Tab-separated table of N, CA and C in Angstrom:
chain	number	residue	atom	x	y	z
E	1	PHE	N	35.955	-52.967	33.125
E	1	PHE	CA	35.868	-53.350	33.473
E	1	PHE	C	35.646	-54.498	33.874
E	2	PHE	N	34.602	-55.008	33.618
E	2	PHE	CA	33.613	-56.062	34.281
E	2	PHE	C	33.927	-57.060	32.745
E	3	GLY	N	33.666	-58.278	33.192
E	3	GLY	CA	34.049	-58.915	31.957
E	3	GLY	C	34.506	-59.172	30.768
E	4	CYS	N	36.256	-58.807	31.506
E	4	CYS	CA	37.158	-59.067	30.561
E	4	CYS	C	38.181	-59.714	30.904
E	5	SER	N	39.326	-60.389	30.138
E	5	SER	CA	40.171	-61.257	30.407
E	5	SER	C	41.408	-60.574	31.579
E	6	MET	N	41.937	-60.994	31.495
E	6	MET	CA	43.214	-60.088	33.306
E	6	MET	C	44.337	-59.457	31.982
E	7	SER	N	44.050	-59.838	30.667
E	7	SER	CA	45.681	-59.119	29.756
E	7	SER	C	44.447	-57.871	29.222
E	8	GLN	N	43.381	-57.752	29.159
E	8	GLN	CA	42.181	-56.517	28.990
E	8	GLN	C	42.535	-55.798	29.965
E	9	LEU	N	42.297	-55.748	31.275
E	9	LEU	CA	42.135	-55.620	33.028
E	9	LEU	C	42.875	-54.263	32.663
E	10	LEU	N	44.506	-55.112	32.665
E	10	LEU	CA	45.469	-54.451	32.848
E	10	LEU	C	46.172	-54.237	31.227
E	11	ALA	N	45.687	-54.107	30.484
E	11	ALA	CA	45.843	-53.722	28.741
E	11	ALA	C	46.187	-51.928	28.814
E	12	GLY	N	47.890	-51.486	28.958
E	12	GLY	CA	47.897	-49.962	28.552
E	12	GLY	C	48.077	-50.086	29.412
E	13	THR	N	48.813	-49.891	30.760
E	13	THR	CA	49.721	-50.454	31.935
E	13	THR	C	50.598	-51.177	32.310
E	14	ASP	N	51.207	-50.208	31.975
E	14	ASP	CA	52.671	-51.401	32.147
E	14	ASP	C	52.921	-51.810	33.924
E	15	LEU	N	53.028	-52.962	34.075
E	15	LEU	CA	53.662	-53.388	35.188
E	15	LEU	C	54.662	-52.862	36.206
E	16	LEU	N	54.759	-52.632	37.227
E	16	LEU	CA	56.268	-52.422	37.486
E	16	LEU	C	57.056	-53.658	38.641
E	17	THR	N	58.375	-53.759	38.085
E	17	THR	CA	59.183	-54.646	38.711
E	17	THR	C	59.729	-54.667	40.261
E	18	LYS	N	59.783	-54.801	41.587
E	18	LYS	CA	60.614	-54.259	42.584
E	18	LYS	C	61.768	-53.499	41.831
E	19	ASP	N	62.628	-53.756	41.541
E	19	ASP	CA	63.999	-53.004	41.423
E	19	ASP	C	63.346	-51.689	40.282
E	20	GLY	N	61.961	-51.323	39.916
E	20	GLY	CA	61.436	-49.738	39.029
E	20	GLY	C	61.264	-49.850	37.714
E	21	GLY	N	61.901	-51.763	37.268
E	21	GLY	CA	61.509	-51.877	35.237
E	21	GLY	C	59.260	-51.814	35.231
E	22	LYS	N	59.989	-52.086	33.984
E	22	LYS	CA	58.425	-51.654	33.637
E	22	LYS	C	58.365	-53.059	32.988
E	23	VAL	N	56.939	-53.940	33.168
E	23	VAL	CA	56.583	-55.112	32.580
E	23	VAL	C	56.111	-54.833	32.116
E	24	ASP	N	54.873	-55.571	30.131
E	24	ASP	CA	53.918	-55.803	30.366
E	24	ASP	C	53.767	-56.794	30.583
E	25	PRO	N	51.413	-56.354	31.356
E	25	PRO	CA	50.775	-57.479	31.345
E	25	PRO	C	50.920	-58.893	31.094
E	26	THR	N	51.150	-58.895	29.999
E	26	THR	CA	51.425	-60.685	29.472
E	26	THR	C	52.013	-61.818	30.202
E	27	VAL	N	53.274	-60.967	30.991
E	27	VAL	CA	53.690	-61.823	31.242
E	27	VAL	C	52.836	-62.074	32.939
E	28	LEU	N	51.810	-62.244	33.233
E	28	LEU	CA	51.295	-62.990	33.856
E	28	LEU	C	50.291	-64.602	33.399
E	29	SER	N	50.330	-64.126	31.365
E	29	SER	CA	49.938	-65.294	30.942
E	29	SER	C	50.119	-66.446	31.160
E	30	GLY	N	49.387	-67.538	31.395
E	30	GLY	CA	49.795	-68.764	32.572
E	30	GLY	C	50.413	-69.148	33.790
E	31	LYS	N	49.987	-67.986	34.063
E	31	LYS	CA	50.529	-67.980	35.834
E	31	LYS	C	48.956	-67.884	36.091
E	32	ARG	N	49.352	-68.545	37.453
E	32	ARG	CA	48.968	-68.276	39.004
E	32	ARG	C	48.758	-66.992	39.062
E	33	VAL	N	47.499	-66.148	39.298
E	33	VAL	CA	47.832	-64.375	39.742
E	33	VAL	C	46.904	-64.390	40.629
E	34	LEU	N	47.614	-63.350	42.058
E	34	LEU	CA	47.473	-63.095	43.020
E	34	LEU	C	47.465	-61.450	42.696
E	35	LEU	N	46.619	-61.041	43.160
E	35	LEU	CA	46.367	-59.554	43.387
E	35	LEU	C	46.078	-59.301	44.622
E	36	PHE	N	47.555	-58.326	45.044
E	36	PHE	CA	47.674	-58.186	46.857
E	36	PHE	C	47.493	-56.758	47.178
E	37	PHE	N	46.455	-56.596	47.793
E	37	PHE	CA	46.232	-55.661	48.228
E	37	PHE	C	46.687	-55.433	49.635
E	38	ALA	N	47.419	-54.051	50.298
E	38	ALA	CA	47.865	-54.005	51.344
E	38	ALA	C	49.229	-52.400	51.372
E	39	SER	N	49.188	-52.058	52.405
E	39	SER	CA	50.124	-50.859	52.454
E	39	SER	C	51.139	-51.205	53.430
E	40	VAL	N	52.083	-50.292	53.718
E	40	VAL	CA	52.953	-50.039	54.466
E	40	VAL	C	52.811	-49.885	56.284
E	41	TRP	N	51.153	-48.822	55.691
E	41	TRP	CA	50.914	-48.355	57.497
E	41	TRP	C	49.933	-49.547	58.284
E	42	CYS	N	49.121	-50.268	57.345
E	42	CYS	CA	48.246	-51.616	58.186
E	42	CYS	C	49.584	-52.810	58.950
E	43	PRO	N	49.227	-52.299	60.169
E	43	PRO	CA	49.870	-53.996	60.848
E	43	PRO	C	50.201	-55.525	60.358
E	44	ASP	N	48.378	-55.422	60.401
E	44	ASP	CA	48.114	-56.218	60.048
E	44	ASP	C	48.756	-57.110	58.494
E	45	CYS	N	49.636	-55.952	57.317
E	45	CYS	CA	49.565	-56.110	55.669
E	45	CYS	C	50.597	-57.086	56.393
E	46	ARG	N	51.653	-56.933	57.447
E	46	ARG	CA	53.383	-56.397	57.288
E	46	ARG	C	53.627	-58.507	57.802
E	47	PRO	N	52.767	-58.780	58.280
E	47	PRO	CA	53.108	-61.010	58.450
E	47	PRO	C	52.530	-61.553	56.956
E	48	VAL	N	51.210	-60.907	57.260
E	48	VAL	CA	50.782	-61.650	55.486
E	48	VAL	C	52.002	-61.127	54.224
E	49	THR	N	52.912	-59.918	54.311
E	49	THR	CA	53.565	-60.265	53.443
E	49	THR	C	55.235	-61.169	53.380
E	50	GLN	N	55.336	-61.018	54.735
E	50	GLN	CA	56.525	-61.908	54.085
E	50	GLN	C	56.715	-63.128	54.328
E	51	GLN	N	55.057	-63.845	54.570
E	51	GLN	CA	54.503	-65.148	54.752
E	51	GLN	C	54.211	-65.770	53.379
E	52	LEU	N	53.285	-63.950	52.547
E	52	LEU	CA	53.725	-63.931	50.746
E	52	LEU	C	55.208	-63.839	50.092
E	53	ALA	N	55.998	-63.073	50.239
E	53	ALA	CA	57.000	-63.239	49.559
E	53	ALA	C	57.899	-64.589	50.132
E	54	GLN	N	57.650	-65.464	51.408
E	54	GLN	CA	58.525	-67.187	51.407
E	54	GLN	C	57.844	-67.878	50.398
E	55	LEU	N	56.315	-67.486	50.852
E	55	LEU	CA	55.934	-68.357	50.009
E	55	LEU	C	56.362	-68.329	47.586
E	56	TYR	N	56.065	-67.414	48.073
E	56	TYR	CA	56.185	-66.755	46.284
E	56	TYR	C	57.998	-67.096	45.531
E	57	ALA	N	59.071	-67.219	46.411
E	57	ALA	CA	60.391	-68.103	46.735
E	57	ALA	C	60.336	-69.158	46.720
E	58	GLU	N	59.347	-69.990	47.425
E	58	GLU	CA	59.447	-71.275	47.065
E	58	GLU	C	58.863	-71.684	46.052
E	59	VAL	N	57.429	-71.103	46.014
E	59	VAL	CA	56.507	-71.784	43.921
E	59	VAL	C	57.708	-71.473	43.220
E	60	ASN	N	58.609	-70.163	43.108
E	60	ASN	CA	58.672	-70.294	42.092
E	60	ASN	C	60.381	-70.297	41.621
E	61	LYS	N	61.106	-70.949	42.892
E	61	LYS	CA	62.105	-71.839	43.151
E	61	LYS	C	62.626	-71.989	40.809
E	62	GLU	N	62.128	-72.938	40.619
E	62	GLU	CA	62.298	-73.718	39.356
E	62	GLU	C	61.582	-73.073	38.298
E	63	ASN	N	60.677	-72.963	38.089
E	63	ASN	CA	59.605	-72.233	37.036
E	63	ASN	C	58.768	-71.441	38.086
E	64	LYS	N	58.400	-69.922	37.245
E	64	LYS	CA	57.836	-69.157	37.857
E	64	LYS	C	56.096	-69.596	37.431
E	65	GLU	N	55.653	-69.762	38.699
E	65	GLU	CA	54.249	-70.462	38.369
E	65	GLU	C	53.200	-69.684	39.365
E	66	LEU	N	53.797	-68.305	40.209
E	66	LEU	CA	52.815	-68.085	40.964
E	66	LEU	C	53.223	-66.183	40.590
E	67	GLU	N	52.730	-65.410	40.402
E	67	GLU	CA	53.152	-63.990	40.133
E	67	GLU	C	52.034	-63.724	40.966
E	68	VAL	N	52.574	-61.937	42.002
E	68	VAL	CA	52.031	-61.365	43.253
E	68	VAL	C	51.837	-59.742	42.036
E	69	VAL	N	50.685	-59.361	41.999
E	69	VAL	CA	50.887	-57.976	41.571
E	69	VAL	C	50.196	-57.238	43.189
E	70	PHE	N	50.811	-56.737	43.647
E	70	PHE	CA	50.698	-55.511	44.418
E	70	PHE	C	49.915	-53.903	44.251
E	71	VAL	N	49.111	-53.952	44.847
E	71	VAL	CA	47.709	-52.709	44.677
E	71	VAL	C	48.370	-51.771	46.183
E	72	SER	N	48.363	-51.066	46.315
E	72	SER	CA	48.751	-50.389	47.262
E	72	SER	C	47.589	-49.572	47.409
E	73	SER	N	47.636	-49.000	49.030
E	73	SER	CA	46.717	-49.116	49.999
E	73	SER	C	46.951	-47.624	50.195
E	74	ASP	N	48.637	-47.377	50.218
E	74	ASP	CA	49.630	-46.591	50.984
E	74	ASP	C	48.861	-44.914	50.618
E	75	ASN	N	49.972	-44.122	51.183
E	75	ASN	CA	49.365	-42.493	51.448
E	75	ASN	C	49.694	-41.938	50.448
E	76	THR	N	50.948	-42.789	50.047
E	76	THR	CA	52.083	-41.844	49.562
E	76	THR	C	52.468	-42.896	48.151
E	77	GLU	N	53.047	-42.518	47.078
E	77	GLU	CA	53.536	-42.953	46.234
E	77	GLU	C	55.018	-43.897	46.658
E	78	ALA	N	55.860	-42.860	47.034
E	78	ALA	CA	56.978	-42.570	47.624
E	78	ALA	C	56.766	-44.000	48.924
E	79	ALA	N	55.916	-43.955	49.837
E	79	ALA	CA	55.713	-45.081	50.659
E	79	ALA	C	55.453	-46.410	50.828
E	80	ALA	N	55.089	-46.628	48.957
E	80	ALA	CA	54.189	-47.839	48.558
E	80	ALA	C	55.700	-48.754	47.916
E	81	ARG	N	56.602	-47.673	46.949
E	81	ARG	CA	57.570	-47.970	46.449
E	81	ARG	C	58.893	-48.730	48.127
E	82	ALA	N	58.588	-47.468	48.908
E	82	ALA	CA	59.264	-47.844	49.831
E	82	ALA	C	58.929	-49.349	50.944
E	83	TYR	N	58.334	-49.776	51.067
E	83	TYR	CA	57.677	-50.819	51.187
E	83	TYR	C	57.067	-52.194	50.479
E	84	MET	N	57.313	-51.623	49.632
E	84	MET	CA	57.801	-52.903	48.177
E	84	MET	C	59.117	-53.569	48.299
E	85	LEU	N	59.712	-52.401	48.491
E	85	LEU	CA	61.672	-52.429	47.922
E	85	LEU	C	61.866	-53.128	49.188
E	86	ASP	N	61.332	-53.019	50.623
E	86	ASP	CA	61.541	-53.464	51.866
E	86	ASP	C	61.125	-54.951	52.537
E	87	LYS	N	60.089	-54.980	51.759
E	87	LYS	CA	59.287	-56.297	52.925
E	87	LYS	C	59.159	-56.602	50.898
E	88	HIS	N	59.116	-56.667	50.236
E	88	HIS	CA	57.979	-57.431	49.296
E	88	HIS	C	58.809	-58.554	48.332
E	89	GLY	N	58.164	-59.344	48.410
E	89	GLY	CA	59.082	-60.750	47.534
E	89	GLY	C	58.966	-59.657	46.054
E	90	ASP	N	60.000	-60.382	44.508
E	90	ASP	CA	60.594	-59.503	43.450
E	90	ASP	C	59.159	-60.043	42.955
E	91	TRP	N	58.351	-59.597	43.025
E	91	TRP	CA	57.050	-59.445	42.109
E	91	TRP	C	56.158	-58.082	41.623
E	92	LEU	N	54.753	-57.858	41.289
E	92	LEU	CA	54.986	-56.594	40.331
E	92	LEU	C	54.433	-56.209	40.885
E	93	MET	N	54.367	-54.675	40.703
E	93	MET	CA	53.472	-54.051	41.710
E	93	MET	C	52.159	-52.704	40.293
E	94	ILE	N	51.376	-52.597	40.523
E	94	ILE	CA	50.330	-51.699	39.725
E	94	ILE	C	50.577	-50.185	39.918
E	95	PRO	N	51.230	-49.259	39.000
E	95	PRO	CA	51.446	-47.853	39.629
E	95	PRO	C	50.959	-47.108	40.046
E	96	TYR	N	51.884	-46.379	41.243
E	96	TYR	CA	50.809	-45.819	42.271
E	96	TYR	C	49.579	-44.939	41.597
E	97	ASP	N	50.214	-43.904	40.465
E	97	ASP	CA	49.609	-43.114	39.832
E	97	ASP	C	48.080	-43.214	39.015
E	98	SER	N	48.780	-45.186	38.657
E	98	SER	CA	47.073	-45.481	37.786
E	98	SER	C	46.444	-45.234	37.987
E	99	PRO	N	45.140	-44.782	37.033
E	99	PRO	CA	43.574	-45.333	37.268
E	99	PRO	C	43.600	-46.932	37.689
E	100	LEU	N	43.820	-47.580	37.421
E	100	LEU	CA	43.587	-48.835	37.402
E	100	LEU	C	43.678	-49.319	38.968
E	101	ARG	N	44.780	-48.845	39.813
E	101	ARG	CA	45.193	-49.362	41.332
E	101	ARG	C	43.336	-49.238	41.833
E	102	GLN	N	43.034	-47.525	41.581
E	102	GLN	CA	41.459	-47.390	42.291
E	102	GLN	C	40.547	-48.869	41.343
E	103	GLY	N	40.732	-48.648	40.260
E	103	GLY	CA	39.431	-49.776	39.645
E	103	GLY	C	40.117	-50.859	40.162
E	104	LEU	N	41.034	-51.386	40.487
E	104	LEU	CA	40.813	-52.609	41.045
E	104	LEU	C	40.857	-53.278	42.453
E	105	LYS	N	40.587	-52.077	43.187
E	105	LYS	CA	39.448	-51.534	44.114
E	105	LYS	C	38.333	-51.593	44.106
E	106	GLN	N	37.863	-51.068	43.353
E	106	GLN	CA	36.614	-50.341	43.231
E	106	GLN	C	36.267	-52.373	42.521
E	107	LYS	N	36.304	-53.173	41.622
E	107	LYS	CA	36.372	-54.113	40.874
E	107	LYS	C	36.080	-54.920	42.228
E	108	TYR	N	36.906	-55.388	42.667
E	108	TYR	CA	37.080	-56.326	43.358
E	108	TYR	C	36.676	-56.177	44.892
E	109	GLY	N	36.200	-54.868	45.546
E	109	GLY	CA	35.811	-54.905	46.254
E	109	GLY	C	36.913	-54.756	47.692
E	110	VAL	N	38.182	-54.566	47.074
E	110	VAL	CA	39.136	-54.377	48.141
E	110	VAL	C	39.696	-53.443	48.801
E	111	PHE	N	39.145	-53.541	49.523
E	111	PHE	CA	40.231	-51.700	49.927
E	111	PHE	C	40.172	-51.793	51.816
E	112	ALA	N	40.731	-50.509	51.997
E	112	ALA	CA	41.494	-50.456	53.549
E	112	ALA	C	39.818	-49.509	53.794
E	113	GLY	N	39.642	-50.142	55.609
E	113	GLY	CA	38.817	-49.701	55.566
E	113	GLY	C	38.304	-47.734	55.381
E	114	LYS	N	39.390	-47.338	55.524
E	114	LYS	CA	39.946	-45.754	55.540
E	114	LYS	C	39.177	-45.400	53.932
E	115	GLU	N	39.243	-46.130	52.994
E	115	GLU	CA	39.768	-45.817	51.937
E	115	GLU	C	37.552	-45.851	51.398
E	116	GLN	N	36.734	-46.556	52.578
E	116	GLN	CA	35.257	-46.792	51.810
E	116	GLN	C	34.966	-45.009	51.200
E	117	SER	N	35.596	-44.311	52.227
E	117	SER	CA	34.937	-42.707	51.456
E	117	SER	C	34.725	-42.688	49.893
E	118	THR	N	36.451	-43.312	49.334
E	118	THR	CA	36.220	-43.311	48.105
E	118	THR	C	35.393	-43.990	47.068
E	119	PHE	N	35.492	-45.376	47.935
E	119	PHE	CA	34.120	-45.549	46.983
E	119	PHE	C	32.698	-46.087	47.267
E	120	PRO	N	31.977	-44.862	47.908
E	120	PRO	CA	30.630	-44.970	48.666
E	120	PRO	C	29.641	-45.412	48.352
E	121	ASP	N	29.639	-46.017	46.623
E	121	ASP	CA	28.872	-47.657	46.018
E	121	ASP	C	29.454	-48.595	46.045
E	122	VAL	N	30.426	-48.795	46.347
E	122	VAL	CA	30.737	-49.990	46.275
E	122	VAL	C	30.630	-51.036	47.593
E	123	ASP	N	29.899	-52.676	47.417
E	123	ASP	CA	30.282	-53.534	47.914
E	123	ASP	C	31.919	-53.676	48.209
E	124	HIS	N	31.754	-53.764	50.061
E	124	HIS	CA	33.701	-54.013	50.654
E	124	HIS	C	33.114	-55.209	50.839
E	125	LYS	N	34.242	-56.094	50.135
E	125	LYS	CA	33.848	-57.464	50.005
E	125	LYS	C	35.404	-57.980	51.426
E	126	GLY	N	36.099	-56.826	51.153
E	126	GLY	CA	37.301	-57.426	51.988
E	126	GLY	C	38.071	-56.102	52.508
E	127	GLY	N	39.048	-56.286	52.828
E	127	GLY	CA	39.809	-55.434	54.253
E	127	GLY	C	40.933	-55.359	52.927
E	128	ILE	N	42.278	-55.282	53.792
E	128	ILE	CA	44.276	-55.146	53.709
E	128	ILE	C	44.407	-55.783	54.998
E	129	PRO	N	45.468	-56.976	54.577
E	129	PRO	CA	45.774	-57.755	53.324
E	129	PRO	C	44.154	-58.015	52.812
E	130	GLY	N	44.550	-58.181	51.645
E	130	GLY	CA	43.939	-58.682	50.693
E	130	GLY	C	44.825	-59.296	49.816
E	131	LEU	N	44.137	-61.039	49.800
E	131	LEU	CA	45.149	-61.741	47.982
E	131	LEU	C	43.623	-61.791	47.301
E	132	VAL	N	43.755	-61.752	46.602
E	132	VAL	CA	42.455	-62.345	45.357
E	132	VAL	C	43.552	-62.848	44.636
E	133	LEU	N	42.800	-64.002	44.473
E	133	LEU	CA	43.120	-65.207	43.092
E	133	LEU	C	42.520	-65.030	42.241
E	134	ILE	N	42.686	-64.704	41.088
E	134	ILE	CA	42.027	-64.611	39.669
E	134	ILE	C	42.180	-64.858	38.583
E	135	GLY	N	41.229	-65.374	37.844
E	135	GLY	CA	40.842	-66.178	36.644
E	135	GLY	C	41.510	-65.515	35.358
E	136	ALA	N	41.389	-66.104	34.514
E	136	ALA	CA	41.931	-65.694	33.074
E	136	ALA	C	40.750	-64.526	32.682
E	137	ASP	N	39.627	-65.411	33.109
E	137	ASP	CA	38.314	-63.822	32.708
E	137	ASP	C	38.157	-62.626	33.288
E	138	GLY	N	39.932	-62.763	34.128
E	138	GLY	CA	38.861	-61.585	35.039
E	138	GLY	C	38.279	-61.639	36.364
E	139	THR	N	37.720	-62.821	36.608
E	139	THR	CA	37.157	-63.253	37.754
E	139	THR	C	37.670	-63.282	39.490
E	140	VAL	N	36.967	-63.091	39.976
E	140	VAL	CA	37.563	-63.768	40.941
E	140	VAL	C	37.395	-65.200	41.777
E	141	LEU	N	38.552	-65.567	41.582
E	141	LEU	CA	38.774	-67.788	42.027
E	141	LEU	C	38.184	-68.089	43.185
E	142	ASN	N	38.884	-67.095	43.899
E	142	ASN	CA	38.950	-67.186	45.046
E	142	ASN	C	39.345	-65.252	46.018
E	143	LEU	N	38.168	-64.610	46.719
E	143	LEU	CA	38.212	-63.510	47.168
E	143	LEU	C	38.878	-63.285	48.683
E	144	ASN	N	39.142	-63.985	49.300
E	144	ASN	CA	39.992	-64.634	50.914
E	144	ASN	C	40.956	-65.255	50.228
E	145	THR	N	42.090	-65.393	49.952
E	145	THR	CA	43.373	-66.521	49.316
E	145	THR	C	44.077	-67.176	50.052
E	146	ASP	N	43.633	-68.350	51.100
E	146	ASP	CA	44.282	-68.576	52.317
E	146	ASP	C	46.097	-69.253	51.649
E	147	ILE	N	47.108	-68.941	52.051
E	147	ILE	CA	48.094	-69.100	51.552
E	147	ILE	C	48.923	-70.005	52.904
E	148	SER	N	48.021	-70.451	53.449
E	148	SER	CA	48.861	-70.677	55.038
E	148	SER	C	49.351	-72.545	54.300
E	149	GLY	N	48.841	-73.431	53.396
E	149	GLY	CA	48.887	-74.743	52.814
E	149	GLY	C	50.435	-74.715	52.023
E	150	GLY	N	50.490	-73.657	51.543
E	150	GLY	CA	52.606	-73.513	51.660
E	150	GLY	C	52.221	-73.526	49.915
E	151	PRO	N	53.488	-74.147	49.130
E	151	PRO	CA	53.606	-74.282	47.943
E	151	PRO	C	52.785	-75.778	47.197
E	152	ALA	N	52.127	-76.556	47.770
E	152	ALA	CA	51.629	-77.735	47.400
E	152	ALA	C	50.156	-77.513	46.650
E	153	ALA	N	49.601	-76.266	48.078
E	153	ALA	CA	48.028	-75.838	48.068
E	153	ALA	C	48.448	-74.810	46.861
E	154	VAL	N	49.669	-73.827	46.612
E	154	VAL	CA	49.254	-72.978	45.936
E	154	VAL	C	49.237	-73.478	43.971
E	155	LEU	N	50.381	-74.632	44.256
E	155	LEU	CA	49.967	-75.386	42.518
E	155	LEU	C	48.744	-76.122	42.242
E	156	GLN	N	47.892	-76.413	43.128
E	156	GLN	CA	46.477	-76.544	42.432
E	156	GLN	C	45.497	-75.240	42.359
E	157	TRP	N	46.247	-74.232	42.317
E	157	TRP	CA	44.996	-73.253	42.157
E	157	TRP	C	45.498	-73.108	40.167
E	158	PRO	N	43.994	-72.990	40.143
E	158	PRO	CA	44.166	-72.397	38.922
E	158	PRO	C	44.934	-71.204	37.886
E	159	SER	N	45.237	-71.896	36.796
E	159	SER	CA	46.381	-70.475	36.198
E	159	SER	C	45.505	-69.596	35.583
E	160	ALA	N	46.079	-68.422	35.484
E	160	ALA	CA	45.481	-67.362	34.035
E	160	ALA	C	45.426	-67.831	33.281
């Protein structure tokens, strides 16, 4: 997991679209990529999800500049899919049953407090909601990404 590019990190795992379709992770190339760690049961996630959906739509109005990849901390796949359909923007999701979902939480140290026992040896760097800006080489460019600056601020972020 460490020291590899975004495409290597996600290789072999089709990402899911909001409507349930599958796409190759190469769609992330050349875009600003945010990993969005969240869950439907988290009350703090709701306003961030709404703000992120608005930002995503604004930033991508003319050209696809930003891609968001949802990393669920929901209790079930059904809850994760329902949350994505009801509240999320038209972005991507790591499949619930993919080992990559847990692997990303472990790699970046971002997960719900109640998941700490799943990652006893991982330095917990952030909870949910978590927005992690990722570089093309898979490194963290910003662990606690602030989206309050709106579209103009997003366009200053480095591309993957």
